[in-house]
CSV table of C-alpha atoms and ligand atoms in Angstrom, one decimal:
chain,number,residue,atom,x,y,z
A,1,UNK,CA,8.2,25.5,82.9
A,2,UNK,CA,8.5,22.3,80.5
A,3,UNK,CA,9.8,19.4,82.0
A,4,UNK,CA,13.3,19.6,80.8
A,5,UNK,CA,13.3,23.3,82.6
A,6,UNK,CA,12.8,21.9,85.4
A,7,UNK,CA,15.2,19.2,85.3
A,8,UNK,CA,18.0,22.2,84.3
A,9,UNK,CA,16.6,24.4,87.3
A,10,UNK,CA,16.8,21.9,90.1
A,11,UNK,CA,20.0,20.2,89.0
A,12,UNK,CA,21.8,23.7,89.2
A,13,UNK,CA,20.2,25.1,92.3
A,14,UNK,CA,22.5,25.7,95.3
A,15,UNK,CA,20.9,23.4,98.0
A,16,UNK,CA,21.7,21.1,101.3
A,17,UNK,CA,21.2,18.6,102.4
A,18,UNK,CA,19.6,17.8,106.4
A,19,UNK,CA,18.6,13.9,106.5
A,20,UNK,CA,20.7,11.9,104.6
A,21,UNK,CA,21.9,8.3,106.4
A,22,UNK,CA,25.5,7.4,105.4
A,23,UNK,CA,24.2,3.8,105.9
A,24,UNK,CA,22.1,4.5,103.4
A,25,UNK,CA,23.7,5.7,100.1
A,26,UNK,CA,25.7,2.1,100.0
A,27,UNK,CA,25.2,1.5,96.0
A,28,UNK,CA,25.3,-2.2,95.7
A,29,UNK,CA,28.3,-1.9,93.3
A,30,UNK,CA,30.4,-0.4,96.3
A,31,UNK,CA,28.9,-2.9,98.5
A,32,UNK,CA,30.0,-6.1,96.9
A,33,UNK,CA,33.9,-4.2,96.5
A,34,UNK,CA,34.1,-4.1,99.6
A,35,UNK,CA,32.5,-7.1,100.8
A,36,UNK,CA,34.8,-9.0,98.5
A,37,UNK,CA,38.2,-7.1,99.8
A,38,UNK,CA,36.8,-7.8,103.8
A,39,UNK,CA,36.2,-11.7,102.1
A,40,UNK,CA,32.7,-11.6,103.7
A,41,UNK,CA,29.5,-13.7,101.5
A,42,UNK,CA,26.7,-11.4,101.0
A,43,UNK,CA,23.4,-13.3,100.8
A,44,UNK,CA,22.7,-12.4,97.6
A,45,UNK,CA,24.6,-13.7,94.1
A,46,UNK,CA,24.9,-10.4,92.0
A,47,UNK,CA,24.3,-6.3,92.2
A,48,UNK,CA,21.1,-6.7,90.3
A,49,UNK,CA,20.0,-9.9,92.5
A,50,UNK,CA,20.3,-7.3,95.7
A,51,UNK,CA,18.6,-4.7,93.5
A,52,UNK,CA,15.4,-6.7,93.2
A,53,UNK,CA,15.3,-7.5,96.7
A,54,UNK,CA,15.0,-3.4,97.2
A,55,UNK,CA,10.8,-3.8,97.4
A,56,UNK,CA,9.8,-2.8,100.7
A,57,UNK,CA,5.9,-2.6,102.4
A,58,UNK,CA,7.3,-0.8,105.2
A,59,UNK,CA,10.0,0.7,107.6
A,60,UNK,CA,10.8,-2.5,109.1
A,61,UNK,CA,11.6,-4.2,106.3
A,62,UNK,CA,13.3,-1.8,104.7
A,63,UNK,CA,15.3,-1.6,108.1
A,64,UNK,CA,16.3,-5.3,108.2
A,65,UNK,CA,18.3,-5.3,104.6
A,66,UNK,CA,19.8,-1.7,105.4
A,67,UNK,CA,21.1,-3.4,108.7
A,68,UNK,CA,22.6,-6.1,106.7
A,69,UNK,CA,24.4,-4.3,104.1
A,70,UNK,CA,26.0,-1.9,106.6
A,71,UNK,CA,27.7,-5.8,107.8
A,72,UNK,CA,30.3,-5.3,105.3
A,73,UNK,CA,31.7,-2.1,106.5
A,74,UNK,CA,34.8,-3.0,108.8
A,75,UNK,CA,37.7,-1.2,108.0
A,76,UNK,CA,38.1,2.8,108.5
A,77,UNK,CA,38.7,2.9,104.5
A,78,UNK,CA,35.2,1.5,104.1
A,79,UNK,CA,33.8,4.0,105.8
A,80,UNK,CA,36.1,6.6,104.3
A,81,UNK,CA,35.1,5.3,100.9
A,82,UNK,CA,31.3,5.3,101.7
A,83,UNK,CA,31.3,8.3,102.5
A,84,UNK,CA,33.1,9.8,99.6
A,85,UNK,CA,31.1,7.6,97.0
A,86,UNK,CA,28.5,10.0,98.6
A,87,UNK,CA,29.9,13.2,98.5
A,88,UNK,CA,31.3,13.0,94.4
A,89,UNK,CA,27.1,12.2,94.1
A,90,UNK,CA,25.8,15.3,95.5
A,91,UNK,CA,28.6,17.2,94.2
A,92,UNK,CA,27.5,16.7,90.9
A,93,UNK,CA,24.0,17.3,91.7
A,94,UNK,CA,24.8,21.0,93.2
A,95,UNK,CA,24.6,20.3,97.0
A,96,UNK,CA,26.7,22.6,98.5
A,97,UNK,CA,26.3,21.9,102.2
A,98,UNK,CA,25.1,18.6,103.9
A,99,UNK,CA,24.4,17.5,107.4
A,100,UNK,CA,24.8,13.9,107.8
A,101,UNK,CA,23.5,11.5,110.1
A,102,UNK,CA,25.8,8.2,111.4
A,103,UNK,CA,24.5,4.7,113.1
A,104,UNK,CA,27.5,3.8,115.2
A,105,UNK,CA,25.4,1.2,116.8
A,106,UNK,CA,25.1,-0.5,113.8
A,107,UNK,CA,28.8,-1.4,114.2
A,108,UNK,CA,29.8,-0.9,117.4
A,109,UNK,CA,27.4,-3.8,118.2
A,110,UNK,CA,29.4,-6.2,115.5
A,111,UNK,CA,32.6,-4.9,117.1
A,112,UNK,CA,33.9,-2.4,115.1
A,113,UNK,CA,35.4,0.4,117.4
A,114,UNK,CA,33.5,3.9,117.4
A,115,UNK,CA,36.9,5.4,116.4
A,116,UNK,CA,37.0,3.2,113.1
A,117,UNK,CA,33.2,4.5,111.8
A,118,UNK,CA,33.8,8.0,113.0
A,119,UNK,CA,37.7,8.6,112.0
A,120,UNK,CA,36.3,7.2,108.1
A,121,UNK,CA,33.8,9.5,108.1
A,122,UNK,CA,35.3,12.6,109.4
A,123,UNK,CA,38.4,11.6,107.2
A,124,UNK,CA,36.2,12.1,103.7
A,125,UNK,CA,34.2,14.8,105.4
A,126,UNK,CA,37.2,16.8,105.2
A,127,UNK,CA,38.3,15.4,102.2
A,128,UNK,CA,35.2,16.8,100.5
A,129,UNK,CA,34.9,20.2,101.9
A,130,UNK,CA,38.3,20.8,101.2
A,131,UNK,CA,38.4,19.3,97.3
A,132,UNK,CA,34.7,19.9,96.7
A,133,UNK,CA,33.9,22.5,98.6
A,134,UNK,CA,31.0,20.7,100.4
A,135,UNK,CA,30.6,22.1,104.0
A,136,UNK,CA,29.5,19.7,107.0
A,137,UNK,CA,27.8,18.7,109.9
A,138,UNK,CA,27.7,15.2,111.3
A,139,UNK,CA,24.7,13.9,113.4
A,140,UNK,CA,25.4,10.8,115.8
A,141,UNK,CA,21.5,9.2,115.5
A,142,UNK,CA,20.6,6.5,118.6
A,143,UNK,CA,19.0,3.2,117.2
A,144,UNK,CA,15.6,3.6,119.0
A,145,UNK,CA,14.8,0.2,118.6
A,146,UNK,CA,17.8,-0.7,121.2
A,147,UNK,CA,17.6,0.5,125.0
A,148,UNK,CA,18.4,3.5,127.1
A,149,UNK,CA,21.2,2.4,128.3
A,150,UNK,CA,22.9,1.7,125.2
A,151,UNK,CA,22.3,5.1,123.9
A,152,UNK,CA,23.8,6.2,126.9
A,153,UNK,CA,26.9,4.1,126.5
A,154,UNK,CA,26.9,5.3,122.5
A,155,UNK,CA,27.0,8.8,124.3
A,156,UNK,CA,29.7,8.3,126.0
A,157,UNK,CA,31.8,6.8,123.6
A,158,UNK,CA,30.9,10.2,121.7
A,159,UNK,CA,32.5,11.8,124.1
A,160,UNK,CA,36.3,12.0,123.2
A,161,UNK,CA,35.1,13.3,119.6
A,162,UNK,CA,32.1,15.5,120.8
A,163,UNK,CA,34.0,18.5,118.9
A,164,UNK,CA,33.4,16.6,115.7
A,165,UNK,CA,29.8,16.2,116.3
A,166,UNK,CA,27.1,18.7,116.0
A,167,UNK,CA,24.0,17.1,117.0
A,168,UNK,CA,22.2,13.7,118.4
A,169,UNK,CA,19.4,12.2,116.1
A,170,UNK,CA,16.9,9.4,116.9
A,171,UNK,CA,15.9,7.2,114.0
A,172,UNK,CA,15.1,3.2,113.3
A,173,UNK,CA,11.7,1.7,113.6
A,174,UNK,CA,9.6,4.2,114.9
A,175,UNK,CA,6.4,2.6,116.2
A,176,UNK,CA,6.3,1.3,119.7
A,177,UNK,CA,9.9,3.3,120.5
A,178,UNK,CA,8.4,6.5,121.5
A,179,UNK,CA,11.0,9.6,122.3
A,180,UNK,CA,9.7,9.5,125.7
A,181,UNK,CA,12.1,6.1,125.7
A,182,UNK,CA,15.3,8.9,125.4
A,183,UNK,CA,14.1,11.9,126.8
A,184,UNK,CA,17.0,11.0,129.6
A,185,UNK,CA,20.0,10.8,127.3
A,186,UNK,CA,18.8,13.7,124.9
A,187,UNK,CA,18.9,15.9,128.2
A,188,UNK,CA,21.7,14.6,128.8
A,189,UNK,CA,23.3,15.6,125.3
A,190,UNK,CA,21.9,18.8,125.3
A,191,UNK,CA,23.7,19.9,129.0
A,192,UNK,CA,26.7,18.5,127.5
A,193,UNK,CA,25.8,21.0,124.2
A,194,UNK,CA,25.2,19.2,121.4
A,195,UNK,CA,21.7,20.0,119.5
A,196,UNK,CA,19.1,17.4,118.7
A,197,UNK,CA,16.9,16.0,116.0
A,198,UNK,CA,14.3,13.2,115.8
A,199,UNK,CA,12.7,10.9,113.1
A,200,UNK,CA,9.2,11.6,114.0
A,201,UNK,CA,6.0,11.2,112.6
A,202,UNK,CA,7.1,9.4,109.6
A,203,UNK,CA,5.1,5.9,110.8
A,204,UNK,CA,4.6,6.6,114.2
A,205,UNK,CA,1.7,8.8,115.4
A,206,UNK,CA,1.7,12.5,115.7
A,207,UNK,CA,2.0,12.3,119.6
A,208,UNK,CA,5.4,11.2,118.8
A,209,UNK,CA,6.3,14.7,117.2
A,210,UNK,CA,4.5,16.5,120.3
A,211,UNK,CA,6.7,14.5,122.4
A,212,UNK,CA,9.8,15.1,120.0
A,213,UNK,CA,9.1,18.6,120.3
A,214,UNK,CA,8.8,18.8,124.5
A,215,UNK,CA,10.7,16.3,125.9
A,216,UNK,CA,13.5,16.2,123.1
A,217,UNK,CA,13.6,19.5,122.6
A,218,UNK,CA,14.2,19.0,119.0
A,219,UNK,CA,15.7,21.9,116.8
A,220,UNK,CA,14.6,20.0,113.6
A,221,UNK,CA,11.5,16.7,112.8
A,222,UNK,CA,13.1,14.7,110.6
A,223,UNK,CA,9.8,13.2,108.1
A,224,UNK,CA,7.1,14.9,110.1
A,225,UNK,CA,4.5,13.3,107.7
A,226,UNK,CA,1.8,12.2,110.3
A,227,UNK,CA,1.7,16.0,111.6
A,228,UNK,CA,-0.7,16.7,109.3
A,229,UNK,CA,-3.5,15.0,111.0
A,230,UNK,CA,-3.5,17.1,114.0
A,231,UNK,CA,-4.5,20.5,113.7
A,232,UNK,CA,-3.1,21.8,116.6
A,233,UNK,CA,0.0,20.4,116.0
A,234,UNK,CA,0.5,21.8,112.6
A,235,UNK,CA,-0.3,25.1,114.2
A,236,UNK,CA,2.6,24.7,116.4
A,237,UNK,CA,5.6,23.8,114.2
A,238,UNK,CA,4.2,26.5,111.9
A,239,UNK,CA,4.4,28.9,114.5
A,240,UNK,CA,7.6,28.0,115.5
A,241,UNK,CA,8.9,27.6,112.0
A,242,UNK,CA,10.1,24.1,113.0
A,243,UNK,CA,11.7,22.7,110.4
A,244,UNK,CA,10.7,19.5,108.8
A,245,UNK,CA,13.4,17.3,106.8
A,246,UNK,CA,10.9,15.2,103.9
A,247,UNK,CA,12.1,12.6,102.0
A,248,UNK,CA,9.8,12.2,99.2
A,249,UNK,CA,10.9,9.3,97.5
A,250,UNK,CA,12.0,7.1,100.8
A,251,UNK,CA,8.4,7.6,101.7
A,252,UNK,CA,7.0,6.5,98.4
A,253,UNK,CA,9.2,3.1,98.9
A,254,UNK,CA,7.9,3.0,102.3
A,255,UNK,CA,4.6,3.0,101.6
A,256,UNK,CA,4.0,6.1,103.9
A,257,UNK,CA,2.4,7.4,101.2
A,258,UNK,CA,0.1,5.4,98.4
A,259,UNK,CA,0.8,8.0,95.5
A,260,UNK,CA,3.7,10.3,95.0
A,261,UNK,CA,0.9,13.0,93.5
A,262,UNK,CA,-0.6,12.6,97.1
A,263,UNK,CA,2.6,13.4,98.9
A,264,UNK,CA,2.1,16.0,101.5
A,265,UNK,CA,4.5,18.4,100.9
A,266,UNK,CA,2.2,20.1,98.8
A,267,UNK,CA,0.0,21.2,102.0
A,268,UNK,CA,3.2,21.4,104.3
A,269,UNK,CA,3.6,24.3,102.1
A,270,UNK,CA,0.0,25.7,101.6
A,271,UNK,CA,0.1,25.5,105.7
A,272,UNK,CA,3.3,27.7,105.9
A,273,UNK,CA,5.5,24.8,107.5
A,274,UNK,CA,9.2,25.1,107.1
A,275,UNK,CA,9.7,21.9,104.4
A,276,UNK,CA,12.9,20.6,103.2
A,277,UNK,CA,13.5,18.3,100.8
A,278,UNK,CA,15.6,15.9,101.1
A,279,UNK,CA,17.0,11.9,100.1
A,280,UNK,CA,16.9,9.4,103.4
A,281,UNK,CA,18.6,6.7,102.0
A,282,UNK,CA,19.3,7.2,98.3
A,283,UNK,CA,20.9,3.5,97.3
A,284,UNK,CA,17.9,1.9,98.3
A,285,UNK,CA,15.5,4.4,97.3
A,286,UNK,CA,16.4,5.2,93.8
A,287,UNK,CA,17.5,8.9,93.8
A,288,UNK,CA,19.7,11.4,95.3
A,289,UNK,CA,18.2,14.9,96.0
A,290,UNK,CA,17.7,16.2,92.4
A,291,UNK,CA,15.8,12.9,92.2
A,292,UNK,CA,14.0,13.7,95.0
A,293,UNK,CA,12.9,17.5,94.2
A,294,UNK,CA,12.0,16.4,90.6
A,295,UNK,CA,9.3,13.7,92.0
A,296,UNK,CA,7.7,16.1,94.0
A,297,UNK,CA,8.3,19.7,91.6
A,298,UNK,CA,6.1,16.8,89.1
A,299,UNK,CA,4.4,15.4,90.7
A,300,UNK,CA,2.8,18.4,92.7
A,301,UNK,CA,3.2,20.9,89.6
A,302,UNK,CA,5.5,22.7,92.0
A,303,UNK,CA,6.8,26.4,90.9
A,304,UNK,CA,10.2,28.0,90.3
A,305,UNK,CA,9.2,29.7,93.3
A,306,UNK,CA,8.2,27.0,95.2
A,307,UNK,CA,11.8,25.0,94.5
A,308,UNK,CA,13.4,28.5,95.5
A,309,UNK,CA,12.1,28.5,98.6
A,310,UNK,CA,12.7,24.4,99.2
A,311,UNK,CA,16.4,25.4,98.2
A,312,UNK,CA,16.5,28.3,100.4
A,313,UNK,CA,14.5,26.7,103.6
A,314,UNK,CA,18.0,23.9,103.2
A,315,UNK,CA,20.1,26.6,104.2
A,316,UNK,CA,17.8,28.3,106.8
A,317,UNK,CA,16.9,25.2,108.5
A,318,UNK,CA,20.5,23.9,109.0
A,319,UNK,CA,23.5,24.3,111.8
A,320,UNK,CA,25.5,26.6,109.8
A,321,UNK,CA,26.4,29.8,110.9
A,322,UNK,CA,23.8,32.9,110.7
A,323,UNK,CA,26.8,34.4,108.3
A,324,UNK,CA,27.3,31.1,106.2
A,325,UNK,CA,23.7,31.0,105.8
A,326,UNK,CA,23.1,34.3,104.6
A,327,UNK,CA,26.0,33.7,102.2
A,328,UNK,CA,24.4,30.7,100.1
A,329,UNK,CA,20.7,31.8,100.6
A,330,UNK,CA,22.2,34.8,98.1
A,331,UNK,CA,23.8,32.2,96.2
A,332,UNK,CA,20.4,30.6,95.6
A,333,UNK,CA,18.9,33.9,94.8
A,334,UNK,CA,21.5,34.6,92.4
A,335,UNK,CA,20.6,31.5,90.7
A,336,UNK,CA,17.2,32.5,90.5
A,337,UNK,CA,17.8,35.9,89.1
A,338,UNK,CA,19.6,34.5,86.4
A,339,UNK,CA,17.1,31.9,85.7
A,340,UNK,CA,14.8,34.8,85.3
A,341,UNK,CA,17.0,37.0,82.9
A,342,UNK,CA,17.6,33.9,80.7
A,343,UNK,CA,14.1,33.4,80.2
A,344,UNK,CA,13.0,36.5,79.8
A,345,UNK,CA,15.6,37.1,77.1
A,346,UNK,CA,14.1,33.4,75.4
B,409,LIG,N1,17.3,4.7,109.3
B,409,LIG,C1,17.6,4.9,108.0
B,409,LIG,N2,16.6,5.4,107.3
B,409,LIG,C2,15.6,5.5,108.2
B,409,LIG,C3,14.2,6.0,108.1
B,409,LIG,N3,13.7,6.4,107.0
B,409,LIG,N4,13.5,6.0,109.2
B,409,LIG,C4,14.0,5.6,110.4
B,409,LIG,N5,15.2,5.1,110.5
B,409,LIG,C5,16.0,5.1,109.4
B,410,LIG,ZN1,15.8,9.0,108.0
């Protein structure tokens, strides 16, 4: 395929979306709106001024300006807007389906009330599947970095909205927070019946997936990256088709990998591992999930085939219903046959 190919190929693929961090698709633009109309100073002077501070060496740091743009976000309209800046993006990039993860710590610990972040959320959330036809799920994610207990309490101020979330997540700053530190609270969600996900193995070291896997009983590794460099391991999550939610270019920007052309992906797949592709934080990382399959499909000289099943594994790998699933994996194959039929007419 020439390059412009597969630009047109993976812009018009059916796909979801399975990691994607509302926190994180704040465009600076939106950010300094909003900071203005709340009459809060952000550090910096201009959009392009908090552009160039967007060069980070790892997680952490990328962590500490993510923290402080989310600062800004006080009224339910912000976090309705957020959210819907978000979803007119990946509507015009042919996500069809996307499963969202939400920080309430992040503002519940500046004093905004649970109700205000979720109710803004939920609010666009509906908004979107309704007038773009984008379906949903919404993952409540524990700050690891913080304690037990506070997860705990973040739990139970889930509680009265439990219906509107499908599944608990564990992300921040990986290293030295082991999910050992929650196995508690994430049995805890899973008796009351929601599902669970972790950030593992992105910085942190493959133990931490082990330990994702067995005490967290994780239905999907979010990253997963570090899994390569235990044999057994990989042996595992391919065996139980465990799905693994990549974010290509966030680990570029964090420096979890030198080189996009040595971005693992490429033997994820060779090794049979469910992969997903997918965009992390996409303000701060320079590009949504078309962005995100283009760096790899070129970076790895990845095939149709290979996109295909990237597209399709979005579907199998998410929490929508066996029926919904088998729906828009035949959407994605439709696309595909098409694709064919043009180019064998060309
Ligand atoms: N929170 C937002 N993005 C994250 C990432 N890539 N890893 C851990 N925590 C995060
Ligand atoms: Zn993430």
């Amino acid at each position: 395929m020439s390059q412009s190919d597969i630009e047109k190929f993976i812009a018009g693929i059916p796909k979801a979306e399975l990691h994607l961090h509302i926190e994180g698709t704040f465009e600076p633009e939106l950010m300094f709106e909003i900071a203005a109309r709340n009459s809060i100073k952000l550090k910096y002077n201009s959009v392009d001024e908090l552009r160039a501070a967007y060069n980070f060496n790892n997680l952490q740091e990328f962590l500490d300006i993510y923290y402080s743009g989310a600062n800004v976000l006080i009224k339910e309209k912000d976090f309705y807007d957020l959210t819907w800046a978000y979803l007119q993006k990946i509507h015009a990039q042919h996500v069809l389906h996307t499963e969202i993860f939400f920080d309430p710590q992040t503002h519940t610990s500046r004093g905004i009330s649970f109700d205000t972040v979720i109710t803004g959320i939920r609010r666009a959330l509906e908004d979107g599947r309704e007038k773009l036809g984008i379906s949903y799920r919404l993952i409540l994610s524990f700050l690891r970095h913080l304690s037990e207990a506070d997860a705990f309490k973040t739990l139970e101020e889930a509680l009265p909205y439990q219906s509107w979330i499908t599944a608990i997540g564990l992300d921040s700053s990986e290293k030295g927070h082991p999910p050992t530190k929650f196995e508690r609270v994430f049995t805890k969600a899973r008796e009351l019946g929601f599902l669970t996900v972790a950030h593992a193995g992105e910085e942190g070291p493959p133990e931490y997936v082990w330990e994702a896997l067995n005490l967290l009983n994780v239905s999907r590794i979010d990253h997963g990256n570090r899994s390569l460099e235990d044999q057994n391991l990989v042996e595992e999550l391919a065996k139980r088709q465990m799905p693994l939610t990549v974010c290509p270019l966030s680990n570029l920007k964090l420096k979890v990998v030198k080189d996009i052309r040595q971005h693992p992906l490429a033997e994820m797949l060779r090794k049979n591992l469910m992969v997903t592709v997918n965009s992390d934080d996409p303000a701060y990382f320079g590009g949504y999930i078309n962005e995100n399959y283009l760096a790899v499909a070129k970076a790895l000289n990845l095939t149709a085939e290979q996109i295909l099943l990237l597209a399709k594994n979005s579907f199998k790998a998410s929490f929508l219903s066996e029926a919904d699933k088998i729906d828009l994996i035949e959407k994605t194959d439709n696309y595909y046959r098409k694709y064919l039929e043009n180019n064998s007419l060309n």
